């Protein structure tokens, strides 16, 4: 089903989506916020640029964006998947607690802030390019992967990655000596066993966007985890 949303408010867009059954394609998208917020059992393709909070509270729907997306992609999403064929803005995956986000290009500031996990839910975010500062700020669970493709010579991550990190893991396709990390985390070269943990996600990224997974996985990755003496853990995690 095809919906042209040019000139429609986000509320009108979402009301039309709720009435649709089967896969749906949106055209004419120009910054409408909250598209597919809280939805499940939907398959949605977006031609255009969705506004802030695309897929907020997503609960199982599948979203594909053929271009860029703005801030807060997957805000507090609980399940499902979001695939963006361009770049995304700031605060992607804010408080994300389930599901997967795949971004072909770059992410802005504070990607993965407050990402968390609960029981069987383990959120995953894969960024193909680079990210801005404060990546994984206060991360409490889940996995963040940054592949560092097409960075134009710029650093894979900006300043202050993993600030306040107290759970989860982060994988960066770069050597640890090239990045300044806070004292409260452990950043070491990923072992073959570490890489096996992310193999399926890297393979999926490559299937989506046309890369060779083995050439990426054969490169050096840094794996970052919270230090056991991390004071933030005492503030946020019940013992």
Backbone as numpy.savetxt, mean C-alpha at the origin, in Angstrom:
# Nx Ny Nz CAx CAy CAz Cx Cy Cz
-20.45 -3.51 -16.81 -21.30 -2.32 -16.81 -20.41 -1.07 -16.81
-20.78 -0.09 -17.59 -20.01 1.14 -17.73 -20.79 2.30 -17.11
-20.10 3.10 -16.28 -20.72 4.28 -15.67 -19.85 5.49 -15.95
-20.41 6.52 -16.55 -19.70 7.77 -16.73 -20.06 8.67 -15.56
-19.05 9.00 -14.73 -19.34 9.75 -13.49 -18.95 11.22 -13.59
-18.68 11.69 -14.79 -18.30 13.08 -14.95 -19.39 13.99 -14.39
-18.98 14.87 -13.48 -19.91 15.82 -12.89 -20.72 15.30 -11.72
-20.57 14.00 -11.38 -21.32 13.44 -10.26 -20.55 13.62 -8.95
-21.27 13.75 -7.87 -20.63 13.79 -6.55 -20.22 12.38 -6.15
-19.36 12.28 -5.14 -18.95 10.96 -4.69 -20.13 10.16 -4.15
-21.08 10.85 -3.53 -22.25 10.14 -2.99 -23.07 9.52 -4.12
-23.24 10.25 -5.20 -23.97 9.73 -6.35 -23.22 8.57 -7.00
-21.89 8.70 -7.07 -21.08 7.62 -7.65 -21.25 6.34 -6.85
-21.14 6.45 -5.54 -21.24 5.27 -4.69 -22.64 4.66 -4.71
-23.65 5.50 -4.81 -25.01 4.98 -4.88 -25.20 4.16 -6.16
-24.64 4.62 -7.24 -24.74 3.85 -8.49 -23.96 2.53 -8.38
-22.82 2.59 -7.73 -22.03 1.36 -7.57 -22.79 0.33 -6.74
-23.46 0.77 -5.70 -24.21 -0.17 -4.85 -25.31 -0.87 -5.62
-25.84 -0.21 -6.62 -26.93 -0.79 -7.40 -26.45 -1.74 -8.49
-25.15 -1.73 -8.75 -24.60 -2.54 -9.83 -24.28 -3.96 -9.36
-24.44 -4.90 -10.26 -23.98 -6.26 -10.03 -23.00 -6.63 -11.13
-22.02 -7.44 -10.78 -21.00 -7.82 -11.74 -19.93 -6.75 -11.88
-18.89 -7.02 -12.69 -17.80 -6.05 -12.88 -18.31 -4.73 -13.43
-17.68 -3.65 -12.97 -18.12 -2.31 -13.38 -16.89 -1.46 -13.72
-17.02 -0.64 -14.76 -15.97 0.30 -15.14 -16.49 1.72 -15.02
-15.73 2.56 -14.32 -16.06 3.97 -14.17 -15.20 4.79 -15.13
-15.84 5.67 -15.90 -15.11 6.61 -16.74 -15.43 8.03 -16.28
-14.59 8.97 -16.70 -14.84 10.36 -16.37 -14.56 10.71 -14.92
-13.80 9.88 -14.22 -13.51 10.14 -12.80 -12.53 11.30 -12.69
-12.91 12.32 -11.90 -12.06 13.51 -11.76 -12.04 13.96 -10.30
-11.42 13.15 -9.45 -11.18 13.56 -8.08 -12.29 13.28 -7.10
-13.30 12.51 -7.47 -14.35 12.18 -6.49 -13.76 11.36 -5.35
-14.06 11.75 -4.13 -13.52 11.09 -2.95 -14.35 9.87 -2.56
-13.77 9.05 -1.71 -14.47 7.95 -1.02 -15.09 6.93 -1.97
-14.57 6.80 -3.17 -15.15 5.83 -4.10 -15.01 4.43 -3.54
-16.12 3.69 -3.55 -16.19 2.30 -3.08 -15.94 2.16 -1.59
-16.11 3.22 -0.83 -15.87 3.16 0.61 -16.73 2.09 1.27
-16.09 1.21 2.01 -16.79 0.18 2.78 -17.39 -0.94 1.97
-17.12 -1.00 0.69 -17.82 -1.96 -0.16 -17.14 -3.34 -0.16
-17.93 -4.35 -0.44 -17.45 -5.72 -0.59 -18.14 -6.32 -1.81
-17.58 -7.41 -2.32 -18.18 -8.15 -3.45 -18.42 -7.26 -4.67
-17.52 -6.31 -4.89 -17.57 -5.48 -6.10 -16.26 -5.63 -6.84
-16.33 -5.57 -8.18 -15.14 -5.53 -9.02 -15.22 -4.26 -9.84
-14.28 -3.35 -9.59 -14.38 -2.01 -10.13 -13.09 -1.60 -10.83
-13.22 -1.10 -12.06 -12.09 -0.52 -12.78 -12.37 0.96 -12.98
-11.36 1.79 -12.69 -11.53 3.24 -12.77 -10.61 3.81 -13.84
-11.21 4.47 -14.84 -10.46 5.25 -15.82 -10.56 6.71 -15.40
-9.43 7.28 -15.02 -9.44 8.63 -14.49 -8.65 8.67 -13.20
-8.84 9.74 -12.43 -8.10 9.91 -11.18 -9.07 10.01 -10.02
-9.17 8.97 -9.20 -10.02 9.04 -8.02 -9.42 9.96 -6.97
-10.28 10.59 -6.18 -9.83 11.50 -5.14 -9.43 10.79 -3.86
-9.34 11.56 -2.80 -8.88 11.03 -1.51 -9.74 9.88 -1.01
-9.09 8.99 -0.26 -9.77 7.89 0.45 -10.44 6.90 -0.49
-9.84 6.64 -1.63 -10.32 5.56 -2.49 -10.29 4.24 -1.71
-11.42 3.54 -1.70 -11.45 2.25 -1.02 -11.33 2.33 0.49
-11.67 3.47 1.08 -11.64 3.56 2.55 -12.57 2.51 3.15
-12.11 1.84 4.19 -12.89 0.79 4.87 -13.31 -0.33 3.92
-12.56 -0.50 2.85 -12.88 -1.55 1.88 -12.98 -2.90 2.60
-13.98 -3.68 2.22 -14.25 -4.91 2.99 -14.31 -6.14 2.09
-13.51 -6.12 1.01 -13.46 -7.29 0.16 -13.57 -7.01 -1.32
-13.90 -5.80 -1.70 -14.01 -5.45 -3.12 -12.64 -5.41 -3.79
-12.66 -5.46 -5.13 -11.43 -5.38 -5.91 -11.49 -4.13 -6.78
-10.46 -3.29 -6.68 -10.43 -2.02 -7.41 -9.16 -1.95 -8.25
-9.32 -1.57 -9.50 -8.18 -1.33 -10.39 -8.27 0.11 -10.88
-7.18 0.86 -10.73 -7.13 2.24 -11.20 -6.15 2.30 -12.37
-6.61 2.77 -13.51 -5.78 2.79 -14.71 -4.83 3.98 -14.76
-4.94 4.91 -13.81 -4.05 6.06 -13.76 -3.51 6.26 -12.35
-3.42 7.53 -11.94 -2.96 7.87 -10.60 -4.13 7.91 -9.63
-3.81 7.94 -8.34 -4.81 8.12 -7.29 -4.28 9.12 -6.28
-5.18 9.80 -5.59 -4.76 10.85 -4.66 -4.47 10.28 -3.28
-4.66 11.05 -2.22 -4.22 10.66 -0.88 -5.13 9.60 -0.24
-4.55 8.92 0.76 -5.30 8.01 1.64 -5.94 6.84 0.91
-5.29 6.32 -0.11 -5.77 5.10 -0.76 -5.85 3.98 0.27
-6.98 3.29 0.33 -7.12 2.17 1.25 -7.14 2.54 2.72
-7.58 3.75 3.03 -7.67 4.20 4.42 -8.48 3.21 5.25
-7.84 2.59 6.24 -8.50 1.67 7.18 -9.19 0.51 6.45
-8.68 0.10 5.32 -9.30 -1.01 4.60 -9.17 -2.31 5.40
-10.17 -3.15 5.25 -10.27 -4.37 6.05 -10.04 -5.63 5.22
-10.22 -5.53 3.91 -10.03 -6.68 3.03 -10.20 -6.26 1.58
-9.84 -7.16 0.66 -9.94 -6.85 -0.75 -8.60 -6.43 -1.33
-8.64 -5.80 -2.50 -7.39 -5.39 -3.15 -7.60 -4.10 -3.92
-6.53 -3.29 -3.97 -6.51 -2.06 -4.76 -5.23 -2.10 -5.59
-5.39 -1.96 -6.90 -4.25 -1.97 -7.83 -4.24 -0.64 -8.56
-3.13 0.09 -8.46 -3.02 1.41 -9.08 -1.89 1.37 -10.11
-2.23 1.68 -11.36 -1.24 1.60 -12.45 -0.39 2.86 -12.57
-0.61 3.83 -11.71 0.20 5.04 -11.70 0.84 5.26 -10.35
0.81 6.52 -9.89 1.34 6.91 -8.59 0.19 7.20 -7.62
0.51 7.25 -6.34 -0.48 7.58 -5.33 0.04 8.70 -4.43
-0.88 9.37 -3.73 -0.50 10.48 -2.87 -0.04 10.04 -1.49
-0.31 10.89 -0.50 0.16 10.66 0.87 -0.75 9.70 1.63
-0.20 9.16 2.72 -0.95 8.38 3.71 -1.69 7.19 3.13
-1.13 6.55 2.13 -1.74 5.33 1.59 -1.73 4.24 2.66
-2.82 3.49 2.74 -2.90 2.40 3.70 -2.96 2.85 5.14
-3.41 4.07 5.38 -3.51 4.56 6.77 -4.36 3.60 7.61
-3.79 3.09 8.70 -4.49 2.18 9.61 -5.04 0.95 8.89
-4.48 0.61 7.78 -4.90 -0.56 7.01 -4.77 -1.81 7.87
-5.79 -2.65 7.88 -5.77 -3.83 8.76 -6.04 -5.13 8.02
-6.15 -5.08 6.70 -6.35 -6.27 5.90 -6.35 -5.92 4.43
-6.20 -6.92 3.58 -6.21 -6.70 2.15 -4.83 -6.37 1.61
-4.80 -6.03 0.30 -3.54 -5.78 -0.39 -3.66 -4.54 -1.28
-2.58 -3.75 -1.32 -2.47 -2.59 -2.19 -1.22 -2.76 -3.04
-1.38 -2.64 -4.37 -0.26 -2.70 -5.29 -0.21 -1.42 -6.11
0.94 -0.75 -6.10 1.10 0.51 -6.81 2.28 0.39 -7.75
2.01 0.59 -9.04 3.09 0.46 -10.01 4.17 1.51 -9.79
3.78 2.74 -9.47 4.73 3.84 -9.38 5.11 4.19 -7.95
5.05 5.48 -7.64 5.55 6.01 -6.38 4.42 6.32 -5.40
4.79 6.44 -4.14 3.86 6.85 -3.08 4.40 8.09 -2.39
3.50 8.88 -1.85 3.90 10.11 -1.16 4.35 9.86 0.26
4.09 10.82 1.11 4.51 10.76 2.51 3.61 9.83 3.33
4.20 9.25 4.37 3.49 8.50 5.40 2.69 7.32 4.86
3.20 6.65 3.86 2.57 5.41 3.41 2.67 4.37 4.53
1.59 3.66 4.76 1.60 2.60 5.77 1.55 3.09 7.21
1.23 4.36 7.43 1.17 4.86 8.81 0.09 4.11 9.59
0.46 3.64 10.76 -0.45 2.91 11.65 -1.00 1.62 11.03
-0.33 1.08 10.01 -0.76 -0.22 9.48 -0.72 -1.24 10.61
-1.70 -2.13 10.64 -1.81 -3.08 11.75 -2.28 -4.43 11.24
-2.27 -5.43 12.11 -2.74 -6.78 11.76 -3.56 -7.31 12.94
-4.46 -8.25 12.61 -5.28 -8.83 13.67 -5.63 -10.26 13.32
-5.20 -11.20 14.16 -5.45 -12.63 13.95 -5.01 -13.04 12.55
-5.94 -13.53 11.73 -5.55 -14.03 10.40 -5.36 -12.90 9.38
-5.70 -11.69 9.73 -5.59 -10.57 8.80 -4.17 -9.99 8.83
-3.55 -9.92 7.64 -2.21 -9.35 7.53 -2.17 -8.47 6.29
-2.29 -7.17 6.44 -2.30 -6.29 5.28 -0.95 -6.25 4.60
-0.98 -6.03 3.29 0.25 -5.96 2.49 0.15 -4.77 1.55
1.23 -3.99 1.47 1.30 -2.90 0.51 2.62 -3.02 -0.25
2.53 -3.04 -1.59 3.71 -3.13 -2.44 3.79 -1.86 -3.29
4.87 -1.11 -3.13 5.11 0.11 -3.89 6.24 -0.18 -4.87
5.98 0.02 -6.16 6.97 -0.32 -7.16 8.12 0.67 -7.26
7.83 1.95 -7.03 8.84 2.99 -7.18 9.47 3.38 -5.86
9.33 4.63 -5.49 9.90 5.14 -4.25 8.78 5.72 -3.38
9.12 6.06 -2.14 8.14 6.65 -1.23 8.72 7.91 -0.60
7.81 8.74 -0.08 8.25 9.93 0.63 8.65 9.62 2.06
8.81 10.66 2.84 9.27 10.51 4.23 8.22 9.84 5.12
8.67 9.33 6.26 7.84 8.71 7.28 7.13 7.45 6.79
7.77 6.71 5.91 7.22 5.42 5.50 7.08 4.50 6.71
5.90 3.88 6.85 5.69 2.93 7.94 5.71 3.55 9.33
5.35 4.81 9.43 5.32 5.49 10.73 4.34 4.79 11.67
4.80 4.41 12.84 3.98 3.71 13.84 3.39 2.40 13.30
4.08 1.78 12.37 3.59 0.50 11.85 3.47 -0.52 12.98
2.33 -1.20 13.03 2.07 -2.16 14.10 1.87 -3.57 13.59
1.82 -3.75 12.28 1.61 -5.07 11.71 1.62 -5.02 10.20
1.51 -6.19 9.57 1.48 -6.25 8.13 2.86 -6.13 7.50
2.86 -6.08 6.16 4.11 -6.04 5.40 4.07 -4.88 4.41
5.14 -4.11 4.38 5.33 -3.05 3.39 6.55 -3.42 2.55
6.38 -3.39 1.23 7.48 -3.72 0.30 7.66 -2.54 -0.65
8.90 -2.07 -0.78 9.22 -0.99 -1.72 10.30 -1.51 -2.66
9.99 -1.57 -3.95 10.88 -2.21 -4.91 11.89 -1.27 -5.55
11.69 0.02 -5.44 12.70 0.96 -5.92 12.91 0.96 -7.41
11.87 0.67 -8.18 11.97 0.71 -9.64 11.75 2.14 -10.14
12.30 2.44 -11.28 12.12 3.75 -11.93 12.12 4.91 -10.95
13.19 5.03 -10.14 13.29 6.10 -9.13 14.00 7.33 -9.66
14.52 7.29 -10.89 15.21 8.44 -11.49 16.39 8.91 -10.64
17.06 7.95 -10.02 18.24 8.28 -9.23 17.95 8.82 -7.85
16.69 8.94 -7.48 16.33 9.45 -6.16 16.33 8.31 -5.15
16.43 8.62 -3.84 16.42 7.57 -2.82 15.13 6.75 -2.87
15.25 5.49 -2.51 14.09 4.60 -2.49 13.04 5.08 -1.49
13.50 5.58 -0.35 12.59 6.13 0.66 13.09 7.51 1.08
12.15 8.32 1.58 12.52 9.63 2.08 13.08 9.56 3.49
12.99 10.65 4.20 13.54 10.72 5.56 12.65 10.02 6.58
13.27 9.59 7.67 12.59 9.06 8.86 11.70 7.85 8.60
12.14 6.87 7.83 11.31 5.67 7.68 11.23 4.91 9.00
10.12 4.25 9.24 9.93 3.35 10.40 9.91 4.09 11.73
9.65 5.38 11.73 9.58 6.11 12.99 8.44 5.57 13.86
8.76 5.14 15.06 7.73 4.60 15.95 7.24 3.21 15.59
7.92 2.53 14.70 7.50 1.18 14.29 7.52 0.24 15.49
6.43 -0.51 15.69 6.37 -1.43 16.82 5.75 -2.77 16.46
5.63 -3.06 15.17 5.12 -4.34 14.71 5.23 -4.44 13.21
5.02 -5.64 12.68 5.07 -5.85 11.24 6.49 -5.91 10.70
6.59 -5.90 9.38 7.88 -5.93 8.69 7.86 -5.00 7.49
9.05 -4.55 7.13 9.22 -3.74 5.93 10.38 -4.31 5.12
10.20 -4.37 3.80 11.24 -4.86 2.90 11.53 -3.78 1.86
12.80 -3.37 1.77 13.21 -2.35 0.81 14.28 -2.94 -0.09
14.14 -2.76 -1.40 15.14 -3.30 -2.33 16.30 -2.32 -2.43
17.10 -2.33 -1.36 18.25 -1.45 -1.24 19.09 -1.98 -0.07
20.36 -1.65 -0.03 21.22 -2.06 1.09 20.96 -1.18 2.30
21.04 -1.74 3.52 20.70 -0.96 4.72 21.60 0.25 4.96
22.86 0.19 4.50 23.76 1.31 4.76 23.38 2.55 3.97
22.50 2.40 3.00 22.10 3.55 2.18 20.96 4.35 2.79
20.43 3.91 3.93 19.29 4.57 4.55 19.56 4.78 6.03
19.11 5.88 6.55 19.24 6.17 7.98 17.96 5.76 8.69
18.07 4.80 9.59 16.92 4.29 10.32 16.97 4.74 11.77
15.81 4.81 12.45 15.82 5.14 13.87 16.42 4.00 14.69
16.85 4.30 15.89 17.49 3.31 16.75 16.53 2.22 17.20
15.25 2.46 17.14 14.27 1.52 17.68 13.92 0.38 16.73
14.63 0.27 15.59 14.35 -0.83 14.67 15.64 -1.57 14.33
15.46 -2.78 13.83 16.57 -3.58 13.33 16.47 -3.60 11.81
17.54 -3.22 11.13 17.57 -3.19 9.66 18.78 -3.99 9.18
18.53 -5.14 8.55 19.61 -6.03 8.11 19.33 -6.50 6.68
20.34 -7.03 6.03 20.16 -7.59 4.70 19.25 -8.81 4.80
18.24 -8.85 3.96 17.27 -9.95 3.99 17.92 -11.26 3.55
17.65 -12.32 4.27 18.14 -13.65 3.92 17.22 -14.26 2.86
17.64 -15.40 2.31 16.78 -16.10 1.36 15.46 -16.48 2.01
15.50 -16.85 3.28 14.27 -17.19 4.01 13.36 -15.97 4.15
13.96 -14.81 4.41 13.17 -13.57 4.49 12.48 -13.30 3.15
13.21 -13.48 2.07 12.65 -13.19 0.74 11.51 -14.13 0.39
11.56 -15.35 0.89 10.47 -16.28 0.63 9.16 -15.77 1.21
9.26 -15.00 2.28 8.06 -14.45 2.92 7.34 -13.46 2.00
8.08 -12.83 1.11 7.46 -11.82 0.23 7.38 -12.28 -1.22
7.83 -13.47 -1.50 7.89 -13.94 -2.89 6.53 -13.84 -3.58
5.49 -14.32 -2.95 4.16 -14.32 -3.59 3.69 -12.91 -3.92
4.02 -11.94 -3.05 3.58 -10.56 -3.28 4.38 -9.91 -4.41
5.69 -10.19 -4.45 6.51 -9.66 -5.53 6.09 -10.28 -6.86
5.79 -11.56 -6.86 5.32 -12.21 -8.08 4.01 -11.61 -8.56
3.12 -11.35 -7.64 1.84 -10.75 -8.03 2.06 -9.36 -8.62
2.92 -8.57 -7.99 3.24 -7.24 -8.53 3.74 -7.37 -9.96
4.66 -8.30 -10.18 5.25 -8.47 -11.51 4.22 -8.95 -12.54
3.30 -9.79 -12.11 2.23 -10.24 -13.01 1.32 -9.08 -13.40
1.07 -8.20 -12.44 0.18 -7.07 -12.69 0.80 -6.04 -13.62
2.11 -5.81 -13.46 2.72 -4.67 -14.14 3.84 -5.04 -15.12
4.09 -6.32 -15.32 5.01 -6.73 -16.36 6.48 -6.68 -16.03
6.85 -7.18 -14.85 8.26 -7.26 -14.46 8.65 -8.72 -14.22
9.95 -8.95 -14.10 10.48 -10.28 -13.85 10.72 -10.46 -12.35
9.98 -11.32 -11.68 10.12 -11.45 -10.23 11.49 -11.95 -9.78
12.08 -12.87 -10.54 13.35 -13.43 -10.11 14.46 -12.39 -10.15
14.45 -11.52 -11.15 15.48 -10.49 -11.21 15.38 -9.53 -10.02
14.16 -9.29 -9.55 13.99 -8.44 -8.37 14.39 -9.16 -7.10
13.93 -10.39 -6.94 14.20 -11.14 -5.71 15.67 -11.52 -5.58
16.39 -11.55 -6.67 17.82 -11.85 -6.61 18.65 -10.65 -6.16
18.04 -9.48 -6.13 18.74 -8.28 -5.66 18.79 -8.24 -4.13
19.56 -7.31 -3.62 19.66 -7.12 -2.17 18.43 -6.41 -1.63
17.86 -6.95 -0.59 16.76 -6.32 0.14 17.19 -6.06 1.57
16.66 -5.01 2.15 16.79 -4.77 3.59 15.46 -5.12 4.24
15.52 -5.90 5.31 14.32 -6.21 6.08 14.39 -5.46 7.40
13.32 -4.76 7.71 13.27 -3.94 8.93 12.19 -4.47 9.85
12.54 -4.68 11.10 11.60 -5.13 12.13 11.80 -4.29 13.39
10.81 -4.22 14.26 10.99 -3.47 15.50 12.03 -4.13 16.39
12.81 -3.35 17.07 13.75 -3.87 18.06 12.96 -4.34 19.27
13.39 -5.43 19.88 12.65 -5.98 21.03 12.61 -5.02 22.20
13.55 -4.08 22.23 13.58 -3.10 23.32 12.88 -1.80 22.93
12.17 -1.85 21.82 11.50 -0.66 21.30 10.53 -0.08 22.34
10.74 1.15 22.79 9.83 1.73 23.79 8.42 1.94 23.27
8.24 2.11 21.95 6.91 2.32 21.40 6.02 1.10 21.61
6.64 -0.08 21.62 5.84 -1.30 21.79 5.14 -1.29 23.15
5.80 -0.78 24.14 5.20 -0.73 25.47 4.01 0.24 25.52
4.02 1.20 24.61 2.94 2.17 24.59 1.71 1.68 23.84
1.92 0.82 22.83 0.84 0.47 21.93 0.39 -0.98 21.96
1.22 -1.87 22.54 0.92 -3.29 22.49 0.75 -3.83 23.89
-0.39 -4.51 24.14 -0.62 -5.11 25.45 0.20 -6.38 25.60
0.87 -6.55 26.72 1.66 -7.74 26.97 0.87 -8.76 27.79
